[in-house]
Protein backbone atom coordinates (compact mmCIF):
# COMPACT_ATOMS: atom_id res chain seq x y z
CA UNK A 1 0.00 0.00 0.00
CA UNK A 2 1.43 3.34 -0.97
CA UNK A 3 1.93 6.17 1.48
CA UNK A 4 -0.46 8.36 -0.45
CA UNK A 5 -3.29 5.82 -0.26
CA UNK A 6 -2.63 5.24 3.44
CA UNK A 7 -2.84 8.98 4.15
CA UNK A 8 -6.04 9.24 2.15
CA UNK A 9 -7.62 6.35 4.10
CA UNK A 10 -6.59 7.85 7.44
CA UNK A 11 -7.96 11.28 6.52
CA UNK A 12 -11.24 9.86 5.20
CA UNK A 13 -11.64 7.72 8.33
CA UNK A 14 -11.02 10.73 10.55
CA UNK A 15 -13.53 12.83 8.61
CA UNK A 16 -16.11 10.04 8.87
CA UNK A 17 -15.61 9.78 12.65
CA UNK A 18 -15.85 13.57 12.98
CA UNK A 19 -19.10 13.53 11.00
CA UNK A 20 -20.55 10.86 13.29
CA UNK A 21 -19.57 12.87 16.35
CA UNK A 22 -21.13 16.07 15.03
CA UNK A 23 -24.32 14.22 14.05
CA UNK A 24 -24.59 12.62 17.49
CA UNK A 25 -24.09 15.94 19.28
CA UNK A 26 -26.69 17.61 17.06
CA UNK A 27 -29.25 14.86 17.72
CA UNK A 28 -28.64 14.97 21.47
CA UNK A 29 -28.99 18.75 21.50
CA UNK A 30 -32.21 18.63 19.49
CA UNK A 31 -33.66 16.03 21.84
CA UNK A 32 -32.68 18.03 24.91
CA UNK A 33 -34.13 21.22 23.45
CA UNK A 34 -37.41 19.42 22.68
CA UNK A 35 -37.59 18.42 26.35
CA UNK A 36 -36.90 22.00 27.39
CA UNK A 37 -39.60 23.38 25.08
CA UNK A 38 -42.29 20.90 26.13
CA UNK A 39 -41.21 20.65 29.78
CA UNK A 40 -40.92 16.86 29.51
CA UNK A 41 -38.19 14.46 30.51
CA UNK A 42 -36.22 13.33 27.47
CA UNK A 43 -33.16 11.26 26.75
CA UNK A 44 -31.27 10.38 23.61
CA UNK A 45 -30.68 6.68 23.04
CA UNK A 46 -28.01 5.78 20.51
CA UNK A 47 -29.32 3.85 17.48
CA UNK A 48 -32.92 4.51 18.66
CA UNK A 49 -33.41 8.25 18.81
CA UNK A 50 -35.09 10.73 21.08
CA UNK A 51 -37.12 9.16 23.88
CA UNK A 52 -39.80 10.97 25.91
CA UNK A 53 -41.05 9.83 29.31
CA UNK A 54 -44.86 9.44 29.27
CA UNK A 55 -46.74 7.92 32.21
CA UNK A 56 -43.59 6.29 33.55
CA UNK A 57 -42.68 4.67 30.19
CA UNK A 58 -40.11 5.78 27.62
CA UNK A 59 -41.62 6.29 24.16
CA UNK A 60 -39.98 7.32 20.91
CA UNK A 61 -40.62 10.96 20.14
CA UNK A 62 -41.78 10.02 16.64
CA UNK A 63 -44.43 7.66 18.12
CA UNK A 64 -45.66 10.10 20.75
CA UNK A 65 -48.94 10.87 18.96
CA UNK A 66 -49.97 7.21 19.03
CA UNK A 67 -49.56 7.14 22.83
CA UNK A 68 -51.38 10.38 23.61
PQR file of N, CA, C, O and H, with PARSE charges and radii, in Angstrom:
ATOM      1  N   UNK A   1       0.853  -1.174   0.000 -0.4000 1.5000
ATOM      2  CA  UNK A   1       0.000   0.000   0.000 -0.0000 2.0000
ATOM      3  C   UNK A   1       0.899   1.237   0.000  0.5500 1.7000
ATOM      4  O   UNK A   1       1.846   1.336   0.780 -0.5500 1.4000
ATOM      5  N   UNK A   2       0.590   2.146  -0.863 -0.4000 1.5000
ATOM      6  CA  UNK A   2       1.427   3.340  -0.969 -0.0000 2.0000
ATOM      7  C   UNK A   2       1.133   4.310   0.170  0.5500 1.7000
ATOM      8  O   UNK A   2       0.078   4.258   0.801 -0.5500 1.4000
ATOM      9  H   UNK A   2      -0.180   2.066  -1.496  0.4000 1.0000
ATOM     10  N   UNK A   3       2.082   5.181   0.411 -0.4000 1.5000
ATOM     11  CA  UNK A   3       1.928   6.170   1.483 -0.0000 2.0000
ATOM     12  C   UNK A   3       0.778   7.123   1.190  0.5500 1.7000
ATOM     13  O   UNK A   3       0.070   7.557   2.099 -0.5500 1.4000
ATOM     14  H   UNK A   3       2.939   5.223  -0.101  0.4000 1.0000
ATOM     15  N   UNK A   4       0.603   7.437  -0.058 -0.4000 1.5000
ATOM     16  CA  UNK A   4      -0.462   8.364  -0.447 -0.0000 2.0000
ATOM     17  C   UNK A   4      -1.840   7.766  -0.166  0.5500 1.7000
ATOM     18  O   UNK A   4      -2.724   8.450   0.350 -0.5500 1.4000
ATOM     19  H   UNK A   4       1.178   7.085  -0.796  0.4000 1.0000
ATOM     20  N   UNK A   5      -2.016   6.508  -0.501 -0.4000 1.5000
ATOM     21  CA  UNK A   5      -3.285   5.825  -0.256 -0.0000 2.0000
ATOM     22  C   UNK A   5      -3.533   5.685   1.239  0.5500 1.7000
ATOM     23  O   UNK A   5      -4.662   5.858   1.698 -0.5500 1.4000
ATOM     24  H   UNK A   5      -1.297   5.953  -0.920  0.4000 1.0000
ATOM     25  N   UNK A   6      -2.498   5.375   1.998 -0.4000 1.5000
ATOM     26  CA  UNK A   6      -2.628   5.240   3.443 -0.0000 2.0000
ATOM     27  C   UNK A   6      -3.058   6.567   4.083  0.5500 1.7000
ATOM     28  O   UNK A   6      -3.926   6.587   4.956 -0.5500 1.4000
ATOM     29  H   UNK A   6      -1.581   5.234   1.625  0.4000 1.0000
ATOM     30  N   UNK A   7      -2.449   7.668   3.645 -0.4000 1.5000
ATOM     31  CA  UNK A   7      -2.835   8.981   4.155 -0.0000 2.0000
ATOM     32  C   UNK A   7      -4.285   9.302   3.807  0.5500 1.7000
ATOM     33  O   UNK A   7      -5.027   9.831   4.634 -0.5500 1.4000
ATOM     34  H   UNK A   7      -1.745   7.652   2.935  0.4000 1.0000
ATOM     35  N   UNK A   8      -4.680   8.978   2.583 -0.4000 1.5000
ATOM     36  CA  UNK A   8      -6.045   9.242   2.146 -0.0000 2.0000
ATOM     37  C   UNK A   8      -7.044   8.442   2.977  0.5500 1.7000
ATOM     38  O   UNK A   8      -8.095   8.965   3.346 -0.5500 1.4000
ATOM     39  H   UNK A   8      -4.077   8.548   1.911  0.4000 1.0000
ATOM     40  N   UNK A   9      -6.731   7.183   3.276 -0.4000 1.5000
ATOM     41  CA  UNK A   9      -7.616   6.354   4.096 -0.0000 2.0000
ATOM     42  C   UNK A   9      -7.702   6.875   5.531  0.5500 1.7000
ATOM     43  O   UNK A   9      -8.780   6.872   6.125 -0.5500 1.4000
ATOM     44  H   UNK A   9      -5.877   6.758   2.976  0.4000 1.0000
ATOM     45  N   UNK A  10      -6.600   7.311   6.079 -0.4000 1.5000
ATOM     46  CA  UNK A  10      -6.593   7.853   7.439 -0.0000 2.0000
ATOM     47  C   UNK A  10      -7.404   9.141   7.505  0.5500 1.7000
ATOM     48  O   UNK A  10      -8.191   9.333   8.433 -0.5500 1.4000
ATOM     49  H   UNK A  10      -5.725   7.313   5.596  0.4000 1.0000
ATOM     50  N   UNK A  11      -7.219  10.015   6.535 -0.4000 1.5000
ATOM     51  CA  UNK A  11      -7.956  11.282   6.518 -0.0000 2.0000
ATOM     52  C   UNK A  11      -9.447  11.037   6.331  0.5500 1.7000
ATOM     53  O   UNK A  11     -10.265  11.661   7.007 -0.5500 1.4000
ATOM     54  H   UNK A  11      -6.581   9.859   5.781  0.4000 1.0000
ATOM     55  N   UNK A  12      -9.813  10.132   5.418 -0.4000 1.5000
ATOM     56  CA  UNK A  12     -11.238   9.863   5.197 -0.0000 2.0000
ATOM     57  C   UNK A  12     -11.861   9.194   6.422  0.5500 1.7000
ATOM     58  O   UNK A  12     -13.015   9.475   6.746 -0.5500 1.4000
ATOM     59  H   UNK A  12      -9.149   9.625   4.869  0.4000 1.0000
ATOM     60  N   UNK A  13     -11.140   8.329   7.099 -0.4000 1.5000
ATOM     61  CA  UNK A  13     -11.643   7.719   8.331 -0.0000 2.0000
ATOM     62  C   UNK A  13     -11.837   8.747   9.432  0.5500 1.7000
ATOM     63  O   UNK A  13     -12.822   8.697  10.170 -0.5500 1.4000
ATOM     64  H   UNK A  13     -10.203   8.101   6.836  0.4000 1.0000
ATOM     65  N   UNK A  14     -10.901   9.676   9.543 -0.4000 1.5000
ATOM     66  CA  UNK A  14     -11.017  10.727  10.550 -0.0000 2.0000
ATOM     67  C   UNK A  14     -12.196  11.653  10.247  0.5500 1.7000
ATOM     68  O   UNK A  14     -12.914  12.055  11.161 -0.5500 1.4000
ATOM     69  H   UNK A  14     -10.102   9.716   8.943  0.4000 1.0000
ATOM     70  N   UNK A  15     -12.398  11.989   8.989 -0.4000 1.5000
ATOM     71  CA  UNK A  15     -13.532  12.831   8.607 -0.0000 2.0000
ATOM     72  C   UNK A  15     -14.860  12.119   8.862  0.5500 1.7000
ATOM     73  O   UNK A  15     -15.831  12.749   9.280 -0.5500 1.4000
ATOM     74  H   UNK A  15     -11.814  11.662   8.246  0.4000 1.0000
ATOM     75  N   UNK A  16     -14.905  10.827   8.615 -0.4000 1.5000
ATOM     76  CA  UNK A  16     -16.111  10.045   8.872 -0.0000 2.0000
ATOM     77  C   UNK A  16     -16.426  10.023  10.370  0.5500 1.7000
ATOM     78  O   UNK A  16     -17.575  10.216  10.767 -0.5500 1.4000
ATOM     79  H   UNK A  16     -14.116  10.315   8.275  0.4000 1.0000
ATOM     80  N   UNK A  17     -15.412   9.788  11.196 -0.4000 1.5000
ATOM     81  CA  UNK A  17     -15.610   9.777  12.650 -0.0000 2.0000
ATOM     82  C   UNK A  17     -16.039  11.154  13.150  0.5500 1.7000
ATOM     83  O   UNK A  17     -16.894  11.250  14.031 -0.5500 1.4000
ATOM     84  H   UNK A  17     -14.478   9.631  10.874  0.4000 1.0000
ATOM     85  N   UNK A  18     -15.461  12.213  12.604 -0.4000 1.5000
ATOM     86  CA  UNK A  18     -15.850  13.567  12.983 -0.0000 2.0000
ATOM     87  C   UNK A  18     -17.301  13.841  12.595  0.5500 1.7000
ATOM     88  O   UNK A  18     -18.034  14.481  13.349 -0.5500 1.4000
ATOM     89  H   UNK A  18     -14.767  12.135  11.889  0.4000 1.0000
ATOM     90  N   UNK A  19     -17.712  13.365  11.437 -0.4000 1.5000
ATOM     91  CA  UNK A  19     -19.101  13.528  10.998 -0.0000 2.0000
ATOM     92  C   UNK A  19     -20.067  12.804  11.923  0.5500 1.7000
ATOM     93  O   UNK A  19     -21.127  13.336  12.252 -0.5500 1.4000
ATOM     94  H   UNK A  19     -17.116  12.845  10.825  0.4000 1.0000
ATOM     95  N   UNK A  20     -19.710  11.598  12.343 -0.4000 1.5000
ATOM     96  CA  UNK A  20     -20.550  10.855  13.286 -0.0000 2.0000
ATOM     97  C   UNK A  20     -20.669  11.579  14.622  0.5500 1.7000
ATOM     98  O   UNK A  20     -21.747  11.630  15.213 -0.5500 1.4000
ATOM     99  H   UNK A  20     -18.849  11.166  12.075  0.4000 1.0000
ATOM    100  N   UNK A  21     -19.577  12.128  15.086 -0.4000 1.5000
ATOM    101  CA  UNK A  21     -19.572  12.866  16.349 -0.0000 2.0000
ATOM    102  C   UNK A  21     -20.450  14.113  16.267  0.5500 1.7000
ATOM    103  O   UNK A  21     -21.233  14.384  17.177 -0.5500 1.4000
ATOM    104  H   UNK A  21     -18.701  12.086  14.606  0.4000 1.0000
ATOM    105  N   UNK A  22     -20.323  14.857  15.197 -0.4000 1.5000
ATOM    106  CA  UNK A  22     -21.131  16.074  15.029 -0.0000 2.0000
ATOM    107  C   UNK A  22     -22.607  15.719  14.925  0.5500 1.7000
ATOM    108  O   UNK A  22     -23.449  16.400  15.510 -0.5500 1.4000
ATOM    109  H   UNK A  22     -19.687  14.637  14.458  0.4000 1.0000
ATOM    110  N   UNK A  23     -22.928  14.662  14.188 -0.4000 1.5000
ATOM    111  CA  UNK A  23     -24.319  14.219  14.054 -0.0000 2.0000
ATOM    112  C   UNK A  23     -24.893  13.797  15.403  0.5500 1.7000
ATOM    113  O   UNK A  23     -26.030  14.140  15.726 -0.5500 1.4000
ATOM    114  H   UNK A  23     -22.244  14.109  13.713  0.4000 1.0000
ATOM    115  N   UNK A  24     -24.128  13.069  16.177 -0.4000 1.5000
ATOM    116  CA  UNK A  24     -24.587  12.620  17.489 -0.0000 2.0000
ATOM    117  C   UNK A  24     -24.838  13.802  18.422  0.5500 1.7000
ATOM    118  O   UNK A  24     -25.851  13.839  19.120 -0.5500 1.4000
ATOM    119  H   UNK A  24     -23.205  12.790  15.914  0.4000 1.0000
ATOM    120  N   UNK A  25     -23.923  14.763  18.436 -0.4000 1.5000
ATOM    121  CA  UNK A  25     -24.093  15.943  19.285 -0.0000 2.0000
ATOM    122  C   UNK A  25     -25.303  16.766  18.857  0.5500 1.7000
ATOM    123  O   UNK A  25     -26.022  17.298  19.703 -0.5500 1.4000
ATOM    124  H   UNK A  25     -23.100  14.734  17.869  0.4000 1.0000
ATOM    125  N   UNK A  26     -25.532  16.873  17.559 -0.4000 1.5000
ATOM    126  CA  UNK A  26     -26.694  17.606  17.059 -0.0000 2.0000
ATOM    127  C   UNK A  26     -27.989  16.921  17.479  0.5500 1.7000
ATOM    128  O   UNK A  26     -28.927  17.580  17.928 -0.5500 1.4000
ATOM    129  H   UNK A  26     -24.948  16.441  16.872  0.4000 1.0000
ATOM    130  N   UNK A  27     -28.042  15.597  17.335 -0.4000 1.5000
ATOM    131  CA  UNK A  27     -29.249  14.857  17.719 -0.0000 2.0000
ATOM    132  C   UNK A  27     -29.515  14.958  19.215  0.5500 1.7000
ATOM    133  O   UNK A  27     -30.660  15.135  19.631 -0.5500 1.4000
ATOM    134  H   UNK A  27     -27.280  15.061  16.971  0.4000 1.0000
ATOM    135  N   UNK A  28     -28.479  14.849  20.016 -0.4000 1.5000
ATOM    136  CA  UNK A  28     -28.645  14.974  21.468 -0.0000 2.0000
ATOM    137  C   UNK A  28     -29.134  16.372  21.849  0.5500 1.7000
ATOM    138  O   UNK A  28     -30.008  16.519  22.704 -0.5500 1.4000
ATOM    139  H   UNK A  28     -27.548  14.706  19.678  0.4000 1.0000
ATOM    140  N   UNK A  29     -28.573  17.382  21.219 -0.4000 1.5000
ATOM    141  CA  UNK A  29     -28.986  18.751  21.498 -0.0000 2.0000
ATOM    142  C   UNK A  29     -30.431  19.010  21.093  0.5500 1.7000
ATOM    143  O   UNK A  29     -31.168  19.690  21.806 -0.5500 1.4000
ATOM    144  H   UNK A  29     -27.863  17.263  20.525  0.4000 1.0000
ATOM    145  N   UNK A  30     -30.832  18.470  19.951 -0.4000 1.5000
ATOM    146  CA  UNK A  30     -32.209  18.630  19.495 -0.0000 2.0000
ATOM    147  C   UNK A  30     -33.174  17.945  20.444  0.5500 1.7000
ATOM    148  O   UNK A  30     -34.237  18.487  20.752 -0.5500 1.4000
ATOM    149  H   UNK A  30     -30.232  17.917  19.372  0.4000 1.0000
ATOM    150  N   UNK A  31     -32.816  16.772  20.906 -0.4000 1.5000
ATOM    151  CA  UNK A  31     -33.664  16.028  21.845 -0.0000 2.0000
ATOM    152  C   UNK A  31     -33.776  16.784  23.169  0.5500 1.7000
ATOM    153  O   UNK A  31     -34.866  16.909  23.727 -0.5500 1.4000
ATOM    154  H   UNK A  31     -31.953  16.332  20.657  0.4000 1.0000
ATOM    155  N   UNK A  32     -32.674  17.275  23.655 -0.4000 1.5000
ATOM    156  CA  UNK A  32     -32.682  18.029  24.908 -0.0000 2.0000
ATOM    157  C   UNK A  32     -33.500  19.305  24.779  0.5500 1.7000
ATOM    158  O   UNK A  32     -34.240  19.663  25.695 -0.5500 1.4000
ATOM    159  H   UNK A  32     -31.789  17.175  23.202  0.4000 1.0000
ATOM    160  N   UNK A  33     -33.375  19.985  23.661 -0.4000 1.5000
ATOM    161  CA  UNK A  33     -34.127  21.217  23.450 -0.0000 2.0000
ATOM    162  C   UNK A  33     -35.628  20.939  23.350  0.5500 1.7000
ATOM    163  O   UNK A  33     -36.439  21.738  23.819 -0.5500 1.4000
ATOM    164  H   UNK A  33     -32.774  19.694  22.916  0.4000 1.0000
ATOM    165  N   UNK A  34     -35.999  19.808  22.740 -0.4000 1.5000
ATOM    166  CA  UNK A  34     -37.407  19.423  22.682 -0.0000 2.0000
ATOM    167  C   UNK A  34     -37.951  19.239  24.107  0.5500 1.7000
ATOM    168  O   UNK A  34     -39.059  19.682  24.409 -0.5500 1.4000
ATOM    169  H   UNK A  34     -35.340  19.159  22.359  0.4000 1.0000
ATOM    170  N   UNK A  35     -37.185  18.599  24.963 -0.4000 1.5000
ATOM    171  CA  UNK A  35     -37.592  18.422  26.353 -0.0000 2.0000
ATOM    172  C   UNK A  35     -37.724  19.746  27.080  0.5500 1.7000
ATOM    173  O   UNK A  35     -38.625  19.923  27.900 -0.5500 1.4000
ATOM    174  H   UNK A  35     -36.285  18.240  24.717  0.4000 1.0000
ATOM    175  N   UNK A  36     -36.831  20.673  26.781 -0.4000 1.5000
ATOM    176  CA  UNK A  36     -36.899  22.002  27.388 -0.0000 2.0000
ATOM    177  C   UNK A  36     -38.147  22.751  26.929  0.5500 1.7000
ATOM    178  O   UNK A  36     -38.825  23.385  27.737 -0.5500 1.4000
ATOM    179  H   UNK A  36     -36.099  20.529  26.115  0.4000 1.0000
ATOM    180  N   UNK A  37     -38.453  22.677  25.628 -0.4000 1.5000
ATOM    181  CA  UNK A  37     -39.604  23.385  25.084 -0.0000 2.0000
ATOM    182  C   UNK A  37     -40.930  22.847  25.621  0.5500 1.7000
ATOM    183  O   UNK A  37     -41.841  23.615  25.928 -0.5500 1.4000
ATOM    184  H   UNK A  37     -37.902  22.162  24.971  0.4000 1.0000
ATOM    185  N   UNK A  38     -41.029  21.532  25.730 -0.4000 1.5000
ATOM    186  CA  UNK A  38     -42.292  20.905  26.130 -0.0000 2.0000
ATOM    187  C   UNK A  38     -42.368  20.624  27.620  0.5500 1.7000
ATOM    188  O   UNK A  38     -43.396  20.159  28.113 -0.5500 1.4000
ATOM    189  H   UNK A  38     -40.289  20.908  25.481  0.4000 1.0000
ATOM    190  N   UNK A  39     -41.284  20.904  28.348 -0.4000 1.5000
ATOM    191  CA  UNK A  39     -41.211  20.649  29.783 -0.0000 2.0000
ATOM    192  C   UNK A  39     -41.453  19.169  30.094  0.5500 1.7000
ATOM    193  O   UNK A  39     -42.181  18.829  31.027 -0.5500 1.4000
ATOM    194  H   UNK A  39     -40.449  21.282  27.948  0.4000 1.0000
ATOM    195  N   UNK A  40     -40.834  18.304  29.301 -0.4000 1.5000
ATOM    196  CA  UNK A  40     -40.916  16.860  29.508 -0.0000 2.0000
ATOM    197  C   UNK A  40     -39.519  16.301  29.721  0.5500 1.7000
ATOM    198  O   UNK A  40     -38.519  16.920  29.359 -0.5500 1.4000
ATOM    199  H   UNK A  40     -40.243  18.580  28.543  0.4000 1.0000
ATOM    200  N   UNK A  41     -39.476  15.138  30.308 -0.4000 1.5000
ATOM    201  CA  UNK A  41     -38.194  14.462  30.511 -0.0000 2.0000
ATOM    202  C   UNK A  41     -37.836  13.703  29.239  0.5500 1.7000
ATOM    203  O   UNK A  41     -38.615  12.878  28.763 -0.5500 1.4000
ATOM    204  H   UNK A  41     -40.289  14.635  30.602  0.4000 1.0000
ATOM    205  N   UNK A  42     -36.664  13.981  28.693 -0.4000 1.5000
ATOM    206  CA  UNK A  42     -36.218  13.328  27.465 -0.0000 2.0000
ATOM    207  C   UNK A  42     -34.837  12.740  27.665  0.5500 1.7000
ATOM    208  O   UNK A  42     -34.093  13.134  28.563 -0.5500 1.4000
ATOM    209  H   UNK A  42     -36.031  14.652  29.079  0.4000 1.0000
ATOM    210  N   UNK A  43     -34.516  11.796  26.811 -0.4000 1.5000
ATOM    211  CA  UNK A  43     -33.157  11.259  26.751 -0.0000 2.0000
ATOM    212  C   UNK A  43     -32.906  10.803  25.333  0.5500 1.7000
ATOM    213  O   UNK A  43     -33.833  10.447  24.606 -0.5500 1.4000
ATOM    214  H   UNK A  43     -35.121  11.477  26.081  0.4000 1.0000
ATOM    215  N   UNK A  44     -31.644  10.817  24.947 -0.4000 1.5000
ATOM    216  CA  UNK A  44     -31.271  10.376  23.615 -0.0000 2.0000
ATOM    217  C   UNK A  44     -30.638   9.004  23.728  0.5500 1.7000
ATOM    218  O   UNK A  44     -29.645   8.828  24.434 -0.5500 1.4000
ATOM    219  H   UNK A  44     -30.891  11.106  25.538  0.4000 1.0000
ATOM    220  N   UNK A  45     -31.208   8.040  23.040 -0.4000 1.5000
ATOM    221  CA  UNK A  45     -30.680   6.680  23.036 -0.0000 2.0000
ATOM    222  C   UNK A  45     -30.002   6.434  21.689  0.5500 1.7000
ATOM    223  O   UNK A  45     -30.619   6.589  20.635 -0.5500 1.4000
ATOM    224  H   UNK A  45     -32.014   8.183  22.467  0.4000 1.0000
ATOM    225  N   UNK A  46     -28.740   6.054  21.736 -0.4000 1.5000
ATOM    226  CA  UNK A  46     -28.009   5.781  20.506 -0.0000 2.0000
ATOM    227  C   UNK A  46     -28.678   4.658  19.722  0.5500 1.7000
ATOM    228  O   UNK A  46     -29.143   3.680  20.307 -0.5500 1.4000
ATOM    229  H   UNK A  46     -28.239   5.929  22.592  0.4000 1.0000
ATOM    230  N   UNK A  47     -28.727   4.796  18.423 -0.4000 1.5000
ATOM    231  CA  UNK A  47     -29.317   3.848  17.478 -0.0000 2.0000
ATOM    232  C   UNK A  47     -30.834   3.763  17.584  0.5500 1.7000
ATOM    233  O   UNK A  47     -31.453   3.013  16.829 -0.5500 1.4000
ATOM    234  H   UNK A  47     -28.350   5.591  17.948  0.4000 1.0000
ATOM    235  N   UNK A  48     -31.460   4.518  18.508 -0.4000 1.5000
ATOM    236  CA  UNK A  48     -32.917   4.506  18.662 -0.0000 2.0000
ATOM    237  C   UNK A  48     -33.471   5.885  18.358  0.5500 1.7000
ATOM    238  O   UNK A  48     -34.362   6.025  17.521 -0.5500 1.4000
ATOM    239  H   UNK A  48     -30.957   5.128  19.120  0.4000 1.0000
ATOM    240  N   UNK A  49     -32.958   6.895  19.023 -0.4000 1.5000
ATOM    241  CA  UNK A  49     -33.409   8.253  18.807 -0.0000 2.0000
ATOM    242  C   UNK A  49     -33.845   8.910  20.091  0.5500 1.7000
ATOM    243  O   UNK A  49     -33.473   8.482  21.183 -0.5500 1.4000
ATOM    244  H   UNK A  49     -32.234   6.780  19.703  0.4000 1.0000
ATOM    245  N   UNK A  50     -34.632   9.947  19.952 -0.4000 1.5000
ATOM    246  CA  UNK A  50     -35.086  10.731  21.083 -0.0000 2.0000
ATOM    247  C   UNK A  50     -36.243  10.019  21.785  0.5500 1.7000
ATOM    248  O   UNK A  50     -37.239   9.659  21.158 -0.5500 1.4000
ATOM    249  H   UNK A  50     -34.934  10.294  19.064  0.4000 1.0000
ATOM    250  N   UNK A  51     -36.095   9.825  23.081 -0.4000 1.5000
ATOM    251  CA  UNK A  51     -37.115   9.159  23.878 -0.0000 2.0000
ATOM    252  C   UNK A  51     -37.731  10.175  24.835  0.5500 1.7000
ATOM    253  O   UNK A  51     -37.036  11.032  25.379 -0.5500 1.4000
ATOM    254  H   UNK A  51     -35.286  10.117  23.591  0.4000 1.0000
ATOM    255  N   UNK A  52     -39.054  10.066  25.034 -0.4000 1.5000
ATOM    256  CA  UNK A  52     -39.797  10.967  25.907 -0.0000 2.0000
ATOM    257  C   UNK A  52     -40.483  10.120  26.965  0.5500 1.7000
ATOM    258  O   UNK A  52     -41.061   9.078  26.655 -0.5500 1.4000
ATOM    259  H   UNK A  52     -39.618   9.370  24.591  0.4000 1.0000
ATOM    260  N   UNK A  53     -40.420  10.566  28.214 -0.4000 1.5000
ATOM    261  CA  UNK A  53     -41.050   9.831  29.307 -0.0000 2.0000
ATOM    262  C   UNK A  53     -42.525  10.223  29.399  0.5500 1.7000
ATOM    263  O   UNK A  53     -42.856  11.388  29.619 -0.5500 1.4000
ATOM    264  H   UNK A  53     -39.950  11.412  28.466  0.4000 1.0000
ATOM    265  N   UNK A  54     -43.410   9.228  29.226 -0.4000 1.5000
ATOM    266  CA  UNK A  54     -44.855   9.438  29.267 -0.0000 2.0000
ATOM    267  C   UNK A  54     -45.451   8.385  30.197  0.5500 1.7000
ATOM    268  O   UNK A  54     -45.321   7.186  29.947 -0.5500 1.4000
ATOM    269  H   UNK A  54     -43.141   8.281  29.047  0.4000 1.0000
ATOM    270  N   UNK A  55     -46.087   8.820  31.241 -0.4000 1.5000
ATOM    271  CA  UNK A  55     -46.737   7.921  32.214 -0.0000 2.0000
ATOM    272  C   UNK A  55     -45.788   6.854  32.744  0.5500 1.7000
ATOM    273  O   UNK A  55     -46.187   5.704  32.927 -0.5500 1.4000
ATOM    274  H   UNK A  55     -46.193   9.793  31.444  0.4000 1.0000
ATOM    275  N   UNK A  56     -44.557   7.218  32.985 -0.4000 1.5000
ATOM    276  CA  UNK A  56     -43.586   6.288  33.546 -0.0000 2.0000
ATOM    277  C   UNK A  56     -42.903   5.400  32.524  0.5500 1.7000
ATOM    278  O   UNK A  56     -42.012   4.630  32.886 -0.5500 1.4000
ATOM    279  H   UNK A  56     -44.232   8.152  32.836  0.4000 1.0000
ATOM    280  N   UNK A  57     -43.291   5.481  31.255 -0.4000 1.5000
ATOM    281  CA  UNK A  57     -42.679   4.673  30.190 -0.0000 2.0000
ATOM    282  C   UNK A  57     -41.939   5.571  29.210  0.5500 1.7000
ATOM    283  O   UNK A  57     -42.333   6.716  28.986 -0.5500 1.4000
ATOM    284  H   UNK A  57     -44.014   6.106  30.961  0.4000 1.0000
ATOM    285  N   UNK A  58     -40.865   5.046  28.628 -0.4000 1.5000
ATOM    286  CA  UNK A  58     -40.113   5.784  27.623 -0.0000 2.0000
ATOM    287  C   UNK A  58     -40.668   5.433  26.245  0.5500 1.7000
ATOM    288  O   UNK A  58     -40.769   4.260  25.884 -0.5500 1.4000
ATOM    289  H   UNK A  58     -40.546   4.116  28.810  0.4000 1.0000
ATOM    290  N   UNK A  59     -41.025   6.465  25.482 -0.4000 1.5000
ATOM    291  CA  UNK A  59     -41.617   6.293  24.160 -0.0000 2.0000
ATOM    292  C   UNK A  59     -40.797   7.101  23.164  0.5500 1.7000
ATOM    293  O   UNK A  59     -40.294   8.178  23.485 -0.5500 1.4000
ATOM    294  H   UNK A  59     -40.943   7.418  25.776  0.4000 1.0000
ATOM    295  N   UNK A  60     -40.666   6.569  21.952 -0.4000 1.5000
ATOM    296  CA  UNK A  60     -39.981   7.318  20.912 -0.0000 2.0000
ATOM    297  C   UNK A  60     -40.729   8.616  20.629  0.5500 1.7000
ATOM    298  O   UNK A  60     -41.960   8.643  20.611 -0.5500 1.4000
ATOM    299  H   UNK A  60     -41.074   5.694  21.691  0.4000 1.0000
ATOM    300  N   UNK A  61     -39.990   9.667  20.412 -0.4000 1.5000
ATOM    301  CA  UNK A  61     -40.617  10.959  20.138 -0.0000 2.0000
ATOM    302  C   UNK A  61     -41.471  10.879  18.878  0.5500 1.7000
ATOM    303  O   UNK A  61     -42.528  11.506  18.809 -0.5500 1.4000
ATOM    304  H   UNK A  61     -38.990   9.645  20.426  0.4000 1.0000
ATOM    305  N   UNK A  62     -41.032  10.123  17.891 -0.4000 1.5000
ATOM    306  CA  UNK A  62     -41.784  10.015  16.644 -0.0000 2.0000
ATOM    307  C   UNK A  62     -43.091   9.261  16.818  0.5500 1.7000
ATOM    308  O   UNK A  62     -44.000   9.419  16.003 -0.5500 1.4000
ATOM    309  H   UNK A  62     -40.174   9.614  17.947  0.4000 1.0000
ATOM    310  N   UNK A  63     -43.208   8.442  17.865 -0.4000 1.5000
ATOM    311  CA  UNK A  63     -44.429   7.661  18.119 -0.0000 2.0000
ATOM    312  C   UNK A  63     -45.262   8.258  19.235  0.5500 1.7000
ATOM    313  O   UNK A  63     -46.160   7.595  19.753 -0.5500 1.4000
ATOM    314  H   UNK A  63     -42.469   8.314  18.526  0.4000 1.0000
ATOM    315  N   UNK A  64     -44.990   9.474  19.612 -0.4000 1.5000
ATOM    316  CA  UNK A  64     -45.660  10.095  20.746 -0.0000 2.0000
ATOM    317  C   UNK A  64     -47.146  10.324  20.480  0.5500 1.7000
ATOM    318  O   UNK A  64     -47.950  10.222  21.406 -0.5500 1.4000
ATOM    319  H   UNK A  64     -44.260  10.013  19.191  0.4000 1.0000
ATOM    320  N   UNK A  65     -47.524  10.624  19.270 -0.4000 1.5000
ATOM    321  CA  UNK A  65     -48.943  10.866  18.960 -0.0000 2.0000
ATOM    322  C   UNK A  65     -49.787   9.613  19.162  0.5500 1.7000
ATOM    323  O   UNK A  65     -50.942   9.705  19.576 -0.5500 1.4000
ATOM    324  H   UNK A  65     -46.871  10.707  18.517  0.4000 1.0000
ATOM    325  N   UNK A  66     -49.227   8.458  18.876 -0.4000 1.5000
ATOM    326  CA  UNK A  66     -49.966   7.211  19.033 -0.0000 2.0000
ATOM    327  C   UNK A  66     -50.271   6.923  20.501  0.5500 1.7000
ATOM    328  O   UNK A  66     -51.280   6.292  20.817 -0.5500 1.4000
ATOM    329  H   UNK A  66     -48.288   8.384  18.539  0.4000 1.0000
ATOM    330  N   UNK A  67     -49.394   7.390  21.401 -0.4000 1.5000
ATOM    331  CA  UNK A  67     -49.562   7.138  22.828 -0.0000 2.0000
ATOM    332  C   UNK A  67     -50.555   8.109  23.449  0.5500 1.7000
ATOM    333  O   UNK A  67     -51.322   7.729  24.333 -0.5500 1.4000
ATOM    334  H   UNK A  67     -48.575   7.903  21.144  0.4000 1.0000
ATOM    335  N   UNK A  68     -50.550   9.361  22.994 -0.4000 1.5000
ATOM    336  CA  UNK A  68     -51.379  10.383  23.614 -0.0000 2.0000
ATOM    337  C   UNK A  68     -52.807  10.176  23.339  0.5500 1.7000
ATOM    338  O   UNK A  68     -53.642  10.957  23.794 -0.5500 1.4000
ATOM    339  H   UNK A  68     -49.927   9.670  22.275  0.4000 1.0000
TER
END
